CSV table of N, CA and C in Angstrom, one decimal:
chain,number,residue,atom,x,y,z
A,296,MET,N,-1.4,1.3,-16.4
A,296,MET,CA,0.0,1.2,-16.7
A,296,MET,C,0.8,1.0,-15.4
A,297,ASP,N,0.2,1.5,-14.2
A,297,ASP,CA,1.0,1.4,-13.0
A,297,ASP,C,1.3,0.0,-12.6
A,298,ILE,N,0.3,-0.9,-12.9
A,298,ILE,CA,0.5,-2.3,-12.6
A,298,ILE,C,1.7,-3.0,-13.3
A,299,LEU,N,2.1,-2.4,-14.4
A,299,LEU,CA,3.2,-3.0,-15.1
A,299,LEU,C,4.5,-2.7,-14.5
A,300,LEU,N,4.5,-1.8,-13.4
A,300,LEU,CA,5.7,-1.6,-12.7
A,300,LEU,C,6.1,-2.7,-11.8
A,301,LEU,N,5.1,-3.7,-11.6
A,301,LEU,CA,5.4,-4.8,-10.7
A,301,LEU,C,6.2,-5.9,-11.6
A,302,LYS,N,7.3,-6.3,-11.0
A,302,LYS,CA,8.2,-7.2,-11.8
A,302,LYS,C,7.5,-8.5,-12.1
A,303,ASP,N,6.6,-9.0,-11.2
A,303,ASP,CA,5.9,-10.2,-11.5
A,303,ASP,C,5.1,-10.2,-12.8
A,304,LEU,N,4.8,-9.0,-13.3
A,304,LEU,CA,3.9,-8.9,-14.5
A,304,LEU,C,4.7,-8.7,-15.7
A,305,GLU,N,6.1,-8.7,-15.6
A,305,GLU,CA,6.9,-8.5,-16.8
A,305,GLU,C,6.6,-9.6,-17.8
A,306,GLY,N,6.3,-9.3,-19.1
A,306,GLY,CA,6.1,-10.3,-20.1
A,306,GLY,C,4.7,-10.8,-20.2
A,307,VAL,N,3.8,-10.4,-19.3
A,307,VAL,CA,2.5,-10.9,-19.3
A,307,VAL,C,1.6,-10.0,-20.1
A,308,ASP,N,0.9,-10.6,-21.1
A,308,ASP,CA,0.0,-9.8,-21.9
A,308,ASP,C,-1.3,-9.5,-21.2
A,309,ILE,N,-1.5,-8.3,-20.9
A,309,ILE,CA,-2.7,-7.9,-20.1
A,309,ILE,C,-3.6,-7.0,-21.0
A,310,ASN,N,-4.8,-7.5,-21.2
A,310,ASN,CA,-5.8,-6.8,-21.9
A,310,ASN,C,-7.0,-6.5,-21.0
A,311,TYR,N,-7.1,-5.2,-20.6
A,311,TYR,CA,-8.1,-4.8,-19.6
A,311,TYR,C,-9.5,-4.5,-20.2
A,312,ASP,N,-9.6,-4.6,-21.6
A,312,ASP,CA,-10.9,-4.3,-22.2
A,312,ASP,C,-12.0,-5.2,-21.8
A,313,ASN,N,-11.8,-6.5,-21.7
A,313,ASN,CA,-12.8,-7.5,-21.4
A,313,ASN,C,-12.2,-8.4,-20.3
A,314,ILE,N,-12.4,-8.0,-19.0
A,314,ILE,CA,-11.9,-8.8,-17.9
A,314,ILE,C,-12.7,-9.9,-17.5
A,315,GLU,N,-14.0,-10.0,-18.0
A,315,GLU,CA,-14.9,-11.1,-17.6
A,315,GLU,C,-14.3,-12.4,-18.0
A,316,ASN,N,-14.4,-13.4,-17.2
A,316,ASN,CA,-13.9,-14.7,-17.4
A,316,ASN,C,-12.4,-14.9,-17.6
A,317,LYS,N,-11.7,-13.9,-17.3
A,317,LYS,CA,-10.2,-13.9,-17.3
A,317,LYS,C,-9.8,-14.6,-16.0
A,318,LYS,N,-8.6,-15.3,-16.1
A,318,LYS,CA,-8.1,-15.9,-14.9
A,318,LYS,C,-6.7,-15.4,-14.5
A,319,CYS,N,-6.4,-15.4,-13.3
A,319,CYS,CA,-5.2,-15.0,-12.7
A,319,CYS,C,-4.1,-15.9,-13.3
A,320,PHE,N,-3.0,-15.2,-13.8
A,320,PHE,CA,-1.9,-16.0,-14.4
A,320,PHE,C,-1.1,-16.8,-13.4
A,321,ARG,N,-1.2,-16.4,-12.1
A,321,ARG,CA,-0.5,-17.1,-11.1
A,321,ARG,C,-1.3,-18.3,-10.5
A,322,CYS,N,-2.5,-18.0,-10.0
A,322,CYS,CA,-3.3,-19.0,-9.3
A,322,CYS,C,-4.4,-19.7,-10.1
A,323,GLY,N,-4.8,-19.1,-11.2
A,323,GLY,CA,-5.9,-19.6,-12.0
A,323,GLY,C,-7.3,-19.3,-11.6
A,324,ASN,N,-7.4,-18.5,-10.5
A,324,ASN,CA,-8.8,-18.1,-10.1
A,324,ASN,C,-9.3,-17.0,-11.1
A,325,VAL,N,-10.7,-17.0,-11.2
A,325,VAL,CA,-11.3,-16.1,-12.1
A,325,VAL,C,-11.2,-14.7,-11.5
A,326,LEU,N,-10.8,-13.7,-12.3
A,326,LEU,CA,-10.6,-12.3,-11.8
A,326,LEU,C,-12.0,-11.7,-11.6
A,327,SER,N,-12.0,-10.8,-10.6
A,327,SER,CA,-13.2,-10.1,-10.3
A,327,SER,C,-12.8,-8.7,-9.7
A,328,SER,N,-13.7,-7.9,-9.5
A,328,SER,CA,-13.3,-6.6,-8.8
A,328,SER,C,-14.3,-6.3,-7.7
A,329,HIS,N,-13.8,-5.5,-6.8
A,329,HIS,CA,-14.6,-5.0,-5.7
A,329,HIS,C,-14.2,-3.6,-5.4
A,330,ILE,N,-15.1,-2.7,-5.3
A,330,ILE,CA,-14.8,-1.3,-4.9
A,330,ILE,C,-15.1,-1.2,-3.4
A,331,ALA,N,-14.1,-0.7,-2.7
A,331,ALA,CA,-14.2,-0.5,-1.3
A,331,ALA,C,-14.0,1.0,-1.0
A,332,THR,N,-15.1,1.6,-0.7
A,332,THR,CA,-15.0,3.0,-0.4
A,332,THR,C,-14.7,3.2,1.1
A,333,GLN,N,-14.1,4.3,1.4
A,333,GLN,CA,-13.8,4.6,2.8
A,333,GLN,C,-15.0,4.9,3.6
A,334,SER,N,-15.2,4.1,4.7
A,334,SER,CA,-16.4,4.3,5.5
A,334,SER,C,-16.2,3.6,6.8
A,335,TYR,N,-16.8,4.1,7.9
A,335,TYR,CA,-16.6,3.4,9.2
A,335,TYR,C,-17.4,2.0,9.1
A,336,ARG,N,-18.3,1.9,8.1
A,336,ARG,CA,-19.1,0.6,8.1
A,336,ARG,C,-18.3,-0.5,7.3
A,337,ASN,N,-17.2,-0.2,6.7
A,337,ASN,CA,-16.5,-1.2,5.9
A,337,ASN,C,-15.9,-2.3,6.8
A,338,SER,N,-16.0,-3.5,6.4
A,338,SER,CA,-15.3,-4.5,7.1
A,338,SER,C,-14.6,-5.4,6.1
A,339,PHE,N,-13.3,-5.5,6.2
A,339,PHE,CA,-12.5,-6.3,5.3
A,339,PHE,C,-12.2,-7.7,5.9
A,340,LYS,N,-13.0,-8.1,6.8
A,340,LYS,CA,-12.7,-9.4,7.4
A,340,LYS,C,-13.5,-10.5,6.7
A,341,VAL,N,-14.2,-10.2,5.7
A,341,VAL,CA,-15.0,-11.2,4.9
A,341,VAL,C,-14.0,-12.1,4.2
A,342,ASN,N,-14.4,-13.3,3.9
A,342,ASN,CA,-13.5,-14.3,3.3
A,342,ASN,C,-12.8,-13.8,2.1
A,343,SER,N,-13.4,-13.0,1.2
A,343,SER,CA,-12.8,-12.6,0.0
A,343,SER,C,-11.5,-11.8,0.2
A,344,PHE,N,-11.4,-11.1,1.3
A,344,PHE,CA,-10.3,-10.2,1.6
A,344,PHE,C,-9.3,-10.8,2.6
A,345,SER,N,-9.6,-11.8,3.3
A,345,SER,CA,-8.7,-12.3,4.4
A,345,SER,C,-7.4,-12.8,3.8
A,346,ASN,N,-7.3,-13.5,2.7
A,346,ASN,CA,-6.1,-13.9,2.2
A,346,ASN,C,-5.3,-12.8,1.6
A,347,ILE,N,-6.0,-11.8,1.0
A,347,ILE,CA,-5.3,-10.7,0.4
A,347,ILE,C,-4.6,-9.8,1.5
A,348,TRP,N,-5.4,-9.6,2.6
A,348,TRP,CA,-4.9,-8.9,3.8
A,348,TRP,C,-3.7,-9.6,4.4
A,349,ALA,N,-3.8,-10.9,4.5
A,349,ALA,CA,-2.7,-11.7,5.1
A,349,ALA,C,-1.4,-11.6,4.3
A,350,GLU,N,-1.6,-11.7,3.0
A,350,GLU,CA,-0.4,-11.5,2.1
A,350,GLU,C,0.1,-10.1,2.1
A,351,ALA,N,-0.7,-9.1,2.1
A,351,ALA,CA,-0.3,-7.7,2.2
A,351,ALA,C,0.5,-7.5,3.5
A,352,GLU,N,0.0,-8.0,4.6
A,352,GLU,CA,0.8,-7.9,5.9
A,352,GLU,C,2.1,-8.6,5.8
A,353,LYS,N,2.2,-9.8,5.2
A,353,LYS,CA,3.4,-10.5,5.1
A,353,LYS,C,4.4,-9.7,4.2
A,354,SER,N,3.9,-9.3,3.0
A,354,SER,CA,4.8,-8.5,2.1
A,354,SER,C,5.3,-7.3,2.8
A,355,LEU,N,4.5,-6.5,3.4
A,355,LEU,CA,4.9,-5.3,4.1
A,355,LEU,C,5.9,-5.6,5.2
A,356,ALA,N,5.6,-6.6,6.0
A,356,ALA,CA,6.5,-6.9,7.1
A,356,ALA,C,7.9,-7.3,6.6
A,357,LEU,N,8.0,-7.9,5.5
A,357,LEU,CA,9.3,-8.4,5.0
A,357,LEU,C,10.0,-7.3,4.2
A,358,SER,N,9.3,-6.2,3.9
A,358,SER,CA,9.9,-5.1,3.1
A,358,SER,C,10.7,-4.1,4.0
A,359,ASP,N,11.8,-3.6,3.5
A,359,ASP,CA,12.6,-2.6,4.2
A,359,ASP,C,12.2,-1.2,3.7
A,360,LYS,N,11.5,-1.0,2.6
A,360,LYS,CA,11.2,0.3,2.0
A,360,LYS,C,9.7,0.3,1.6
A,361,TRP,N,9.0,1.3,2.1
A,361,TRP,CA,7.6,1.5,1.7
A,361,TRP,C,7.5,2.9,1.1
A,362,ILE,N,6.7,3.0,0.0
A,362,ILE,CA,6.5,4.3,-0.7
A,362,ILE,C,5.0,4.5,-0.8
A,363,PHE,N,4.6,5.6,-0.2
A,363,PHE,CA,3.2,5.9,-0.4
A,363,PHE,C,3.1,7.1,-1.4
A,364,VAL,N,2.2,6.9,-2.4
A,364,VAL,CA,2.1,7.9,-3.4
A,364,VAL,C,0.6,8.3,-3.4
A,365,GLY,N,0.3,9.6,-3.0
A,365,GLY,CA,-1.0,10.1,-3.1
A,365,GLY,C,-2.0,9.6,-2.1
A,366,TYR,N,-1.6,8.9,-1.1
A,366,TYR,CA,-2.5,8.3,-0.1
A,366,TYR,C,-2.5,9.3,1.1
A,367,SER,N,-3.7,9.7,1.5
A,367,SER,CA,-3.8,10.8,2.5
A,367,SER,C,-3.8,10.2,3.9
A,368,LEU,N,-3.8,8.9,4.1
A,368,LEU,CA,-3.8,8.3,5.4
A,368,LEU,C,-4.9,8.8,6.3
A,369,PRO,N,-6.1,8.7,5.8
A,369,PRO,CA,-7.3,9.3,6.5
A,369,PRO,C,-7.6,8.6,7.8
A,370,GLN,N,-8.1,9.4,8.8
A,370,GLN,CA,-8.4,8.8,10.1
A,370,GLN,C,-9.3,7.7,10.0
A,371,ASN,N,-10.3,7.7,9.2
A,371,ASN,CA,-11.4,6.7,9.2
A,371,ASN,C,-10.9,5.4,8.5
A,372,ASP,N,-9.7,5.4,7.9
A,372,ASP,CA,-9.2,4.2,7.3
A,372,ASP,C,-8.5,3.3,8.3
A,373,TYR,N,-9.1,3.1,9.4
A,373,TYR,CA,-8.5,2.4,10.6
A,373,TYR,C,-8.1,1.0,10.4
A,374,GLU,N,-8.8,0.2,9.5
A,374,GLU,CA,-8.4,-1.1,9.3
A,374,GLU,C,-7.1,-1.2,8.5
A,375,PHE,N,-6.9,-0.3,7.5
A,375,PHE,CA,-5.7,-0.3,6.8
A,375,PHE,C,-4.5,0.2,7.6
A,376,LYS,N,-4.8,1.2,8.4
A,376,LYS,CA,-3.8,1.7,9.3
A,376,LYS,C,-3.4,0.7,10.3
A,377,HIS,N,-4.3,-0.1,10.8
A,377,HIS,CA,-4.0,-1.2,11.7
A,377,HIS,C,-3.1,-2.2,11.0
A,378,LEU,N,-3.4,-2.6,9.7
A,378,LEU,CA,-2.6,-3.5,9.0
A,378,LEU,C,-1.1,-2.9,8.8
A,379,LEU,N,-1.0,-1.6,8.5
A,379,LEU,CA,0.3,-1.0,8.4
A,379,LEU,C,1.1,-1.1,9.7
A,380,LYS,N,0.4,-0.8,10.8
A,380,LYS,CA,1.1,-0.8,12.1
A,380,LYS,C,1.6,-2.2,12.5
A,381,ILE,N,0.7,-3.2,12.2
A,381,ILE,CA,1.1,-4.6,12.5
A,381,ILE,C,2.3,-5.0,11.7
A,382,ALA,N,2.2,-4.6,10.4
A,382,ALA,CA,3.3,-5.0,9.5
A,382,ALA,C,4.6,-4.2,9.8
A,383,GLU,N,4.5,-3.0,10.3
A,383,GLU,CA,5.6,-2.2,10.7
A,383,GLU,C,6.4,-2.9,11.9
A,384,LEU,N,5.6,-3.4,12.8
A,384,LEU,CA,6.2,-3.9,14.1
A,384,LEU,C,6.5,-5.4,14.0
A,385,LYS,N,5.9,-6.1,13.1
A,385,LYS,CA,5.9,-7.6,13.1
A,385,LYS,C,7.3,-8.2,13.2
A,386,LEU,N,8.2,-7.8,12.4
A,386,LEU,CA,9.5,-8.4,12.4
A,386,LEU,C,10.6,-7.4,12.7
A,387,SER,N,10.2,-6.3,13.2
A,387,SER,CA,11.2,-5.2,13.4
A,387,SER,C,12.3,-5.6,14.4
A,388,HIS,N,12.1,-6.5,15.3
A,388,HIS,CA,13.1,-7.0,16.2
A,388,HIS,C,14.2,-7.9,15.5
A,389,LYS,N,13.8,-8.5,14.3
A,389,LYS,CA,14.7,-9.4,13.6
A,389,LYS,C,15.4,-8.7,12.5
A,390,LYS,N,15.0,-7.6,12.1
A,390,LYS,CA,15.5,-6.9,10.9
A,390,LYS,C,16.9,-6.3,11.2
A,391,LYS,N,17.8,-6.3,10.2
A,391,LYS,CA,19.1,-5.7,10.4
A,391,LYS,C,19.0,-4.2,10.1
A,392,THR,N,18.1,-3.8,9.2
A,392,THR,CA,17.9,-2.4,8.9
A,392,THR,C,16.5,-2.0,9.2
A,393,LYS,N,16.4,-0.7,9.6
A,393,LYS,CA,15.0,-0.3,10.0
A,393,LYS,C,14.2,0.1,8.8
A,394,LEU,N,12.9,0.0,9.0
A,394,LEU,CA,12.0,0.4,7.9
A,394,LEU,C,12.2,1.8,7.5
A,395,ASN,N,12.1,2.0,6.2
A,395,ASN,CA,12.4,3.3,5.6
A,395,ASN,C,11.2,3.7,4.7
A,396,ILE,N,10.5,4.8,5.0
A,396,ILE,CA,9.3,5.2,4.4
A,396,ILE,C,9.4,6.5,3.7
A,397,ASP,N,9.0,6.5,2.4
A,397,ASP,CA,8.9,7.7,1.6
A,397,ASP,C,7.5,8.0,1.3
A,398,VAL,N,7.1,9.3,1.3
A,398,VAL,CA,5.7,9.7,1.1
A,398,VAL,C,5.7,10.8,0.0
A,399,VAL,N,4.8,10.6,-1.0
A,399,VAL,CA,4.7,11.5,-2.1
A,399,VAL,C,3.3,12.1,-2.0
A,400,LEU,N,3.2,13.4,-1.8
A,400,LEU,CA,1.9,14.1,-1.7
A,400,LEU,C,1.9,15.3,-2.6
A,401,LEU,N,0.8,16.0,-2.7
A,401,LEU,CA,0.7,17.2,-3.5
A,401,LEU,C,0.0,18.3,-2.6
A,402,ASN,N,0.9,19.1,-2.1
A,402,ASN,CA,0.4,20.3,-1.3
A,402,ASN,C,-0.5,20.0,-0.2
A,403,SER,N,-0.1,19.1,0.7
A,403,SER,CA,-0.9,18.7,1.8
A,403,SER,C,-0.1,18.6,3.1
A,404,ASP,N,0.1,19.7,3.7
A,404,ASP,CA,0.9,19.8,5.0
A,404,ASP,C,0.3,19.0,6.1
A,405,SER,N,-1.1,19.0,6.1
A,405,SER,CA,-1.7,18.2,7.2
A,405,SER,C,-1.5,16.7,7.0
A,406,THR,N,-1.5,16.2,5.8
A,406,THR,CA,-1.2,14.8,5.6
A,406,THR,C,0.2,14.5,5.9
A,407,ALA,N,1.1,15.3,5.6
A,407,ALA,CA,2.5,15.1,6.0
A,407,ALA,C,2.7,15.0,7.5
A,408,VAL,N,1.9,15.8,8.2
A,408,VAL,CA,2.0,15.7,9.7
A,408,VAL,C,1.4,14.4,10.2
A,409,ARG,N,0.3,13.9,9.5
A,409,ARG,CA,-0.3,12.6,9.9
A,409,ARG,C,0.7,11.5,9.7
A,410,TYR,N,1.4,11.5,8.6
A,410,TYR,CA,2.4,10.4,8.4
A,410,TYR,C,3.5,10.5,9.4
A,411,LYS,N,4.0,11.7,9.7
A,411,LYS,CA,5.1,11.8,10.7
A,411,LYS,C,4.6,11.4,12.1
A,412,SER,N,3.4,11.7,12.4
A,412,SER,CA,2.8,11.3,13.7
A,412,SER,C,2.6,9.8,13.7
A,413,PHE,N,2.2,9.2,12.7
A,413,PHE,CA,1.9,7.7,12.6
A,413,PHE,C,3.1,6.9,12.6
A,414,PHE,N,4.1,7.3,11.8
A,414,PHE,CA,5.3,6.4,11.6
A,414,PHE,C,6.5,6.9,12.3
A,415,GLY,N,6.5,8.1,12.8
A,415,GLY,CA,7.7,8.7,13.5
A,415,GLY,C,9.0,8.7,12.7
A,416,ASP,N,10.0,8.2,13.3
A,416,ASP,CA,11.4,8.3,12.7
A,416,ASP,C,11.6,7.3,11.5
A,417,LYS,N,10.6,6.6,11.2
A,417,LYS,CA,10.7,5.7,10.0
A,417,LYS,C,10.5,6.4,8.7
A,418,ILE,N,10.0,7.7,8.8
A,418,ILE,CA,9.8,8.5,7.7
A,418,ILE,C,11.1,9.0,7.2
A,419,ASN,N,11.5,8.7,6.0
A,419,ASN,CA,12.7,9.1,5.4
A,419,ASN,C,12.6,10.4,4.7
A,420,MET,N,11.5,10.5,3.8
A,420,MET,CA,11.3,11.6,3.0
A,420,MET,C,9.8,11.9,2.7
A,421,VAL,N,9.4,13.1,2.8
A,421,VAL,CA,8.1,13.5,2.4
A,421,VAL,C,8.2,14.5,1.3
A,422,CYS,N,7.8,14.2,0.1
A,422,CYS,CA,7.8,15.1,-1.0
A,422,CYS,C,6.4,15.7,-1.1
A,423,ASN,N,6.2,16.9,-0.8
A,423,ASN,CA,4.9,17.5,-0.8
A,423,ASN,C,4.6,18.3,-2.1
A,424,GLU,N,5.5,18.2,-3.1
A,424,GLU,CA,5.2,18.9,-4.3
A,424,GLU,C,5.0,17.9,-5.5
A,425,GLY,N,4.6,16.7,-5.1
A,425,GLY,CA,4.2,15.7,-6.2
A,425,GLY,C,5.2,14.8,-6.6
A,426,ILE,N,4.9,13.9,-7.6
A,426,ILE,CA,5.7,12.8,-8.1
A,426,ILE,C,7.0,13.4,-8.7
A,427,GLU,N,6.9,14.5,-9.4
A,427,GLU,CA,8.1,15.1,-10.1
A,427,GLU,C,9.2,15.4,-9.1
A,428,GLU,N,8.8,16.0,-7.9
A,428,GLU,CA,9.8,16.2,-6.9
A,428,GLU,C,10.4,14.9,-6.4
A,429,TYR,N,9.6,13.9,-6.2
A,429,TYR,CA,10.1,12.6,-5.7
A,429,TYR,C,11.1,12.0,-6.8
A,430,LEU,N,10.7,12.1,-8.0
A,430,LEU,CA,11.6,11.5,-9.1
A,430,LEU,C,12.9,12.3,-9.1
A,431,ASN,N,12.9,13.6,-8.9
A,431,ASN,CA,14.1,14.3,-8.9
A,431,ASN,C,15.0,14.0,-7.6
A,432,TYR,N,14.3,13.6,-6.5
A,432,TYR,CA,15.0,13.2,-5.3
A,432,TYR,C,15.7,11.9,-5.6
A,433,LEU,N,15.1,11.0,-6.3
A,433,LEU,CA,15.7,9.7,-6.5
A,433,LEU,C,16.9,9.8,-7.4
């Protein structure tokens, strides 16, 4: 249901029961899945991920607001953290407003410290009591 929060998917009939041979409604490519577990041995530089990572970097760089929900920002997720840092700095000299980051966690003071250390003054809000606290904040 979370994917339905994306405005691009409004009005699209999505049936996840049988995803085999289904095609992307945007580009027409056959849908597939890949599970990427956190490990120092992961490499996301393979062809199947390069376009996705480039688009993610572009989208993040153009955004003024990032919201992390339930992501612990682990030390060994260095490729994703690298992507975040590049996107954070990429167009910062051209933006009229600074990046604003909200973080939603559940009872994890150490993770809150990691976020503040990694993003510094770009952190607007850290809700450490879960999504309900964040929704009340909004």
